[in-house]
Coordinates of C-alpha atoms in Angstrom, one line a residue:
P295 CA -29.1 -66.5 58.3
A296 CA -26.4 -64.8 60.3
L297 CA -26.6 -61.0 60.6
P298 CA -23.1 -59.7 60.6
H299 CA -22.6 -56.1 61.7
F300 CA -26.3 -55.7 62.4
S301 CA -25.6 -53.5 65.4
D302 CA -23.5 -51.2 63.2
F303 CA -26.4 -51.0 60.7
T304 CA -28.9 -50.1 63.4
E305 CA -26.5 -47.6 64.9
M306 CA -25.8 -45.9 61.6
M307 CA -29.5 -45.7 60.7
R308 CA -30.3 -44.2 64.1
A309 CA -27.4 -41.7 63.6
L310 CA -28.6 -40.8 60.2
G311 CA -32.1 -39.9 61.6
Y312 CA -34.2 -42.8 60.4
P313 CA -37.6 -42.2 62.0
R314 CA -38.3 -45.9 62.9
L315 CA -36.5 -48.3 65.2
I316 CA -35.0 -51.4 63.5
S317 CA -34.6 -54.6 65.5
M318 CA -33.0 -57.9 64.8
E319 CA -36.3 -59.7 64.6
N320 CA -37.3 -57.6 61.5
F321 CA -34.9 -59.5 59.3
H322 CA -35.3 -63.1 60.6
T323 CA -37.9 -63.6 57.9
P324 CA -38.0 -61.9 54.5
N325 CA -39.4 -58.4 54.9
F326 CA -39.5 -56.7 51.6
M327 CA -41.6 -53.8 52.7
L328 CA -39.1 -52.7 55.3
V329 CA -36.1 -53.1 52.9
S330 CA -37.9 -51.1 50.2
E331 CA -38.8 -48.4 52.8
V332 CA -35.1 -48.2 54.0
L333 CA -33.8 -48.1 50.4
L334 CA -36.2 -45.4 49.4
W335 CA -35.3 -43.4 52.5
L336 CA -31.5 -43.7 51.8
V337 CA -32.0 -42.7 48.2
K338 CA -33.9 -39.6 49.4
R339 CA -31.2 -38.8 51.9
Y340 CA -28.6 -39.1 49.1
E341 CA -30.5 -37.0 46.6
P342 CA -33.9 -35.6 47.6
Q343 CA -34.8 -34.8 43.9
S344 CA -34.7 -38.4 42.8
D345 CA -37.7 -39.8 41.0
I346 CA -37.6 -43.5 41.9
P347 CA -41.2 -44.9 42.3
G348 CA -42.0 -46.5 45.5
D349 CA -44.6 -49.0 44.3
V350 CA -43.8 -52.5 45.4
D351 CA -47.3 -54.2 45.3
T352 CA -46.6 -56.6 42.5
E353 CA -43.6 -58.8 41.7
Q354 CA -42.8 -56.7 38.6
D355 CA -42.9 -53.5 40.6
R356 CA -40.5 -55.0 43.1
V357 CA -38.0 -56.1 40.5
F358 CA -38.2 -52.6 38.8
F359 CA -37.7 -50.9 42.2
I360 CA -34.6 -52.9 43.1
K361 CA -33.1 -52.4 39.6
A362 CA -33.7 -48.6 39.8
V363 CA -32.1 -48.3 43.2
A364 CA -29.1 -50.3 42.2
Q365 CA -28.6 -48.3 39.1
F366 CA -29.0 -45.0 41.0
M367 CA -26.4 -46.0 43.6
A368 CA -24.0 -47.2 40.9
T369 CA -24.2 -44.0 38.8
K370 CA -24.5 -41.4 41.6
A371 CA -22.5 -42.9 44.5
H372 CA -20.4 -45.6 42.7
I373 CA -21.7 -48.2 45.1
K374 CA -22.3 -51.7 43.6
L375 CA -25.2 -53.5 45.2
N376 CA -26.2 -57.1 44.8
T377 CA -29.8 -57.1 43.6
K378 CA -30.4 -60.7 44.4
K379 CA -29.6 -60.2 48.1
L380 CA -31.7 -57.1 48.2
Y381 CA -34.6 -58.9 46.7
Q382 CA -34.3 -61.7 49.4
A383 CA -35.1 -58.9 52.0
D384 CA -33.5 -60.9 54.9
G385 CA -30.2 -60.8 56.7
H386 CA -28.2 -60.9 53.5
A387 CA -29.9 -57.7 52.4
V388 CA -28.4 -56.0 55.5
K389 CA -24.9 -56.3 54.0
E390 CA -26.0 -54.4 50.9
L391 CA -27.8 -51.8 53.0
L392 CA -24.7 -51.4 55.1
K393 CA -22.7 -50.3 52.0
V394 CA -24.9 -47.3 51.5
T395 CA -25.4 -46.4 55.2
S396 CA -21.6 -46.5 55.8
V397 CA -21.0 -44.0 53.0
L398 CA -23.6 -41.6 54.4
Y399 CA -22.4 -42.1 57.9
G400 CA -18.8 -41.4 56.9
A401 CA -19.8 -38.3 55.0
M402 CA -21.7 -37.0 58.0
N403 CA -18.7 -37.6 60.3
T404 CA -16.4 -36.0 57.9
Q405 CA -18.5 -32.8 57.7
G406 CA -18.5 -32.7 61.5
G407 CA -22.2 -33.2 61.8
E408 CA -23.7 -34.3 65.1
R409 CA -26.2 -37.1 65.4
P410 CA -29.5 -35.6 64.3
H411 CA -32.6 -35.9 66.4
L412 CA -34.8 -34.1 64.0
P413 CA -37.9 -35.5 62.2
E414 CA -37.8 -36.9 58.7
E415 CA -38.6 -33.5 57.0
D416 CA -35.6 -31.8 58.6
S417 CA -33.2 -34.8 58.2
S418 CA -34.0 -35.0 54.5
K419 CA -32.2 -31.7 53.9
F420 CA -28.9 -33.5 54.3
K421 CA -27.4 -34.1 50.9
F422 CA -24.1 -34.1 49.2
D423 CA -22.8 -31.0 47.3
L424 CA -21.7 -32.6 44.1
G425 CA -21.6 -29.4 42.1
S426 CA -18.1 -28.5 43.4
K427 CA -16.8 -32.0 42.7
I428 CA -18.1 -31.8 39.1
A429 CA -16.4 -28.4 38.6
D430 CA -13.2 -29.9 40.0
L431 CA -13.5 -32.9 37.6
K432 CA -13.8 -30.5 34.6
A433 CA -10.9 -28.5 35.8
A434 CA -8.8 -31.7 36.2
R435 CA -9.7 -32.8 32.7
Q436 CA -8.7 -29.4 31.3
L437 CA -5.4 -29.4 33.2
A438 CA -4.7 -33.0 32.0
S439 CA -5.1 -31.9 28.4
E440 CA -2.9 -28.9 28.9
I441 CA -0.2 -31.0 30.6
T442 CA -0.3 -33.4 27.6
S443 CA 0.1 -30.6 25.1
K444 CA 2.8 -28.9 27.1
G445 CA 4.7 -32.2 27.5
A446 CA 4.6 -32.7 23.7
V447 CA 6.1 -29.2 23.1
L448 CA 8.7 -29.8 25.8
Y449 CA 9.7 -33.1 24.2
D450 CA 10.2 -31.4 20.8
L451 CA 12.3 -28.6 22.4
L452 CA 14.4 -31.2 24.3
G453 CA 15.0 -32.9 21.0
K454 CA 16.6 -29.8 19.6
E455 CA 18.8 -29.3 22.7
V456 CA 21.8 -31.1 21.1
E457 CA 22.1 -28.5 18.3
L458 CA 21.3 -25.6 20.6
R459 CA 23.8 -26.7 23.2
E460 CA 26.6 -26.6 20.6
A461 CA 25.5 -23.1 19.3
R462 CA 25.2 -21.9 22.9
T463 CA 28.6 -23.2 23.9
E464 CA 30.2 -21.6 20.8
S465 CA 28.6 -18.3 21.5
L466 CA 29.7 -18.4 25.2
G467 CA 33.2 -19.4 24.3
R468 CA 33.7 -16.7 21.8
P469 CA 35.4 -13.5 23.3
L470 CA 33.2 -10.5 23.6
E471 CA 34.3 -7.5 21.4
I472 CA 33.3 -4.1 22.7
N473 CA 33.3 -2.4 19.3
E474 CA 31.0 -5.1 17.8
A475 CA 28.7 -5.0 20.8
E476 CA 28.6 -1.2 20.6
K477 CA 27.7 -1.4 16.9
V478 CA 24.9 -3.9 17.6
M479 CA 23.6 -1.7 20.4
K480 CA 23.6 1.4 18.1
I481 CA 21.7 -0.5 15.5
A482 CA 19.2 -1.7 18.0
I483 CA 18.8 1.9 19.4
N484 CA 18.3 3.3 15.9
S485 CA 15.7 0.7 15.1
V486 CA 13.9 1.5 18.3
L487 CA 14.0 5.2 17.5
E488 CA 12.6 4.5 14.1
E489 CA 9.8 2.6 15.6
V490 CA 9.1 5.4 18.0
Q491 CA 9.1 8.0 15.1
K492 CA 6.7 5.8 13.1
T493 CA 4.4 5.6 16.1
K494 CA 4.5 9.4 16.5
D495 CA 3.8 9.8 12.8
M496 CA 0.9 7.4 13.1
L497 CA -0.5 9.4 16.1
N498 CA -0.2 12.6 14.2
N499 CA -2.0 11.0 11.2
V500 CA -4.7 9.8 13.6
A501 CA -5.1 13.4 14.9
L502 CA -5.3 14.7 11.3
D503 CA -7.8 12.0 10.3
E504 CA -9.9 12.8 13.4
T505 CA -10.1 16.5 12.4
N506 CA -10.9 15.7 8.8
L507 CA -13.7 13.3 9.9
E508 CA -15.1 15.9 12.3
A509 CA -15.2 18.5 9.4
K510 CA -16.9 15.9 7.1
I511 CA -19.4 15.1 9.9
E512 CA -20.3 18.8 10.3
K513 CA -20.6 19.2 6.6
R514 CA -23.0 16.2 6.4
K515 CA -25.0 17.6 9.2
L516 CA -25.5 20.9 7.5
E517 CA -26.5 19.1 4.2
L518 CA -29.0 17.0 6.2
E519 CA -30.5 20.0 7.8
R520 CA -30.9 21.8 4.4
S521 CA -32.4 18.6 2.9
Q522 CA -34.9 18.3 5.7
K523 CA -36.0 22.0 5.4
R524 CA -36.4 21.5 1.6
L525 CA -38.4 18.4 2.2
Q526 CA -40.7 20.3 4.6
T527 CA -41.2 23.1 2.1
L528 CA -42.0 20.6 -0.7
Q529 CA -44.5 18.8 1.5
S530 CA -46.3 22.0 2.5
V531 CA -46.6 23.4 -1.1
R532 CA -49.3 21.9 -3.3
P533 CA -48.2 21.1 -6.9
A534 CA -49.7 23.2 -9.7
F535 CA -51.0 20.2 -11.6
M536 CA -52.7 18.5 -8.7
D537 CA -56.2 19.9 -9.5
E538 CA -56.1 18.7 -13.0
Y539 CA -54.8 15.3 -11.8
E540 CA -57.7 14.9 -9.4
K541 CA -60.2 15.8 -12.2
I542 CA -58.7 13.3 -14.6
E543 CA -58.7 10.7 -11.9
E544 CA -62.4 11.3 -11.3
Q545 CA -63.1 11.0 -15.0
L546 CA -61.0 7.8 -15.2
Q547 CA -63.1 6.4 -12.4
K548 CA -66.3 7.2 -14.2
Q549 CA -65.0 5.7 -17.5
Y550 CA -63.9 2.6 -15.7
S551 CA -67.4 2.1 -14.2
T552 CA -68.9 2.6 -17.7
Y553 CA -66.5 0.1 -19.1
L554 CA -67.4 -2.4 -16.4
E555 CA -71.1 -2.0 -17.2
K556 CA -70.6 -2.4 -20.9
F557 CA -68.4 -5.4 -20.4
R558 CA -71.0 -7.1 -18.2
N559 CA -73.7 -6.3 -20.8
L560 CA -71.6 -7.6 -23.6
T561 CA -70.8 -10.8 -21.7
Y562 CA -74.5 -11.3 -21.0
M563 CA -75.5 -10.7 -24.6
E564 CA -72.9 -13.2 -25.8
Q565 CA -74.2 -15.8 -23.4
L566 CA -77.8 -15.2 -24.7
L567 CA -76.6 -15.5 -28.2
D568 CA -74.8 -18.8 -27.4
D569 CA -78.0 -20.1 -25.7
H570 CA -80.1 -19.1 -28.8
R571 CA -77.8 -20.8 -31.2
R572 CA -77.7 -23.9 -29.1
T573 CA -81.6 -23.9 -29.0
E574 CA -81.7 -23.5 -32.8
Q575 CA -79.3 -26.4 -33.3
E576 CA -81.3 -28.6 -31.0
M577 CA -84.5 -27.7 -33.0
F578 CA -82.8 -28.4 -36.3
E579 CA -81.6 -31.8 -35.1
E580 CA -85.1 -32.7 -33.8
A581 CA -86.7 -31.7 -37.2
A582 CA -84.1 -33.7 -39.1
N583 CA -84.8 -36.7 -36.9
M584 CA -88.6 -36.3 -37.4
L585 CA -88.1 -36.1 -41.2
R586 CA -85.9 -39.2 -41.1
L587 CA -88.6 -41.1 -39.2
I588 CA -91.4 -40.0 -41.6
Q589 CA -89.3 -41.0 -44.6
N590 CA -88.7 -44.4 -43.1
R591 CA -92.4 -44.9 -42.3
L592 CA -93.4 -43.9 -45.9
K593 CA -90.9 -46.4 -47.3
E594 CA -92.3 -49.1 -45.1
E595 CA -95.8 -48.3 -46.3
E596 CA -94.8 -48.3 -50.0
Q597 CA -93.1 -51.7 -49.5
H598 CA -96.2 -53.0 -47.8
L599 CA -98.4 -51.8 -50.6
L600 CA -96.2 -53.4 -53.2
K601 CA -96.2 -56.7 -51.5
S602 CA -99.9 -56.8 -50.9
G603 CA -100.9 -55.9 -54.6
G604 CA -99.8 -59.1 -56.4
N605 CA -103.0 -61.2 -56.2
D606 CA -104.9 -60.4 -59.6
D607 CA -104.4 -58.2 -62.6
S608 CA -107.4 -56.0 -62.1
D609 CA -106.3 -55.4 -58.6
I610 CA -102.8 -54.6 -59.9
E611 CA -104.2 -52.0 -62.4
I612 CA -106.4 -50.5 -59.9
Q613 CA -103.6 -50.5 -57.4
E614 CA -101.3 -49.0 -60.0
D615 CA -103.7 -46.2 -60.7
E616 CA -104.3 -45.9 -57.0
G617 CA -100.5 -46.2 -56.6
S618 CA -99.9 -43.3 -59.0
D619 CA -102.4 -41.2 -57.1
S620 CA -100.9 -42.4 -53.8
E621 CA -97.4 -41.5 -55.0
G622 CA -98.5 -38.0 -55.8
D623 CA -100.2 -37.7 -52.5
L624 CA -97.1 -39.1 -50.8
Q625 CA -94.9 -36.5 -52.5
I626 CA -97.4 -33.7 -51.6
T627 CA -97.4 -35.1 -48.0
R628 CA -93.6 -35.2 -47.8
H629 CA -93.3 -31.7 -49.2
R630 CA -95.9 -30.5 -46.7
I631 CA -94.4 -32.2 -43.7
S632 CA -90.8 -31.1 -44.5
T633 CA -92.1 -27.5 -45.0
E634 CA -94.0 -27.5 -41.7
T635 CA -91.1 -29.0 -39.8
L636 CA -88.4 -26.8 -41.3
L637 CA -90.5 -23.6 -41.1
P638 CA -89.9 -22.9 -37.4
G639 CA -86.2 -23.5 -37.8

């Protein structure tokens, strides 16, 4: 592709202090590394504190780099760059680079700077002072708002000019009367004199108030001194009832310790009583359960004896006699077991 103004670009880069030499052969083929290096150097020359990353190893990094540079130039220098041409990194990219270099070169010529022959560290100190321009912009905005408000007030006043013109013309056309003017002047003089007298009275009142306040301050100071002396005397004197108070306090401490000891003992005894009652209840329940089991066992034995005694009459009689004896024995056994089990409870 054709390289228009390529000599201007190389001349401007050399004038701005670019450390490397740029030739026409560098842009016959796409050379993204050189374009990225030039862009990053121009950004650093424009604002050394910029934080644009210089990684261009992958395709995503290159796209991000081109977008960041274009956004920086659009926001800071109001220079619109074509990202597609910059990404091509050939002769078309020189046109976009020329936009930035021409602005920097024009600014250097405007400030009367000579062509630098310094290394990159010294040449990077060149930057624009945008602080004054921002201050001027704020001042211009404030003045624009004031002009708008003043214009609105002026418009309102001009709207009343028709009525005021008639009143002004009437006042100017009316003949001036000396007596009336003298009367008005006397009234104005009297009002001014009254204001002056009021001001003098206020000054006198201020002086009186100042003396009264000073007297009150002195009185308060004397009262404060007397109170401080009284406080010191009260602090130095020991009260008459202090000894008795200390003795009573010691007795109270002893009584409190005794109360704590008795309270702990009472709590411990109540806990032992609860444990004893709980143990007795458990023993009573166990005895009741044992008695219930023995009763059930005796009932089963009686039923078994009744079932097994129905074979012959002789056996029945014998078993009835034996049954009467066994019933007596069973009653004695029940009474003995219940007595033995309930006796510990």
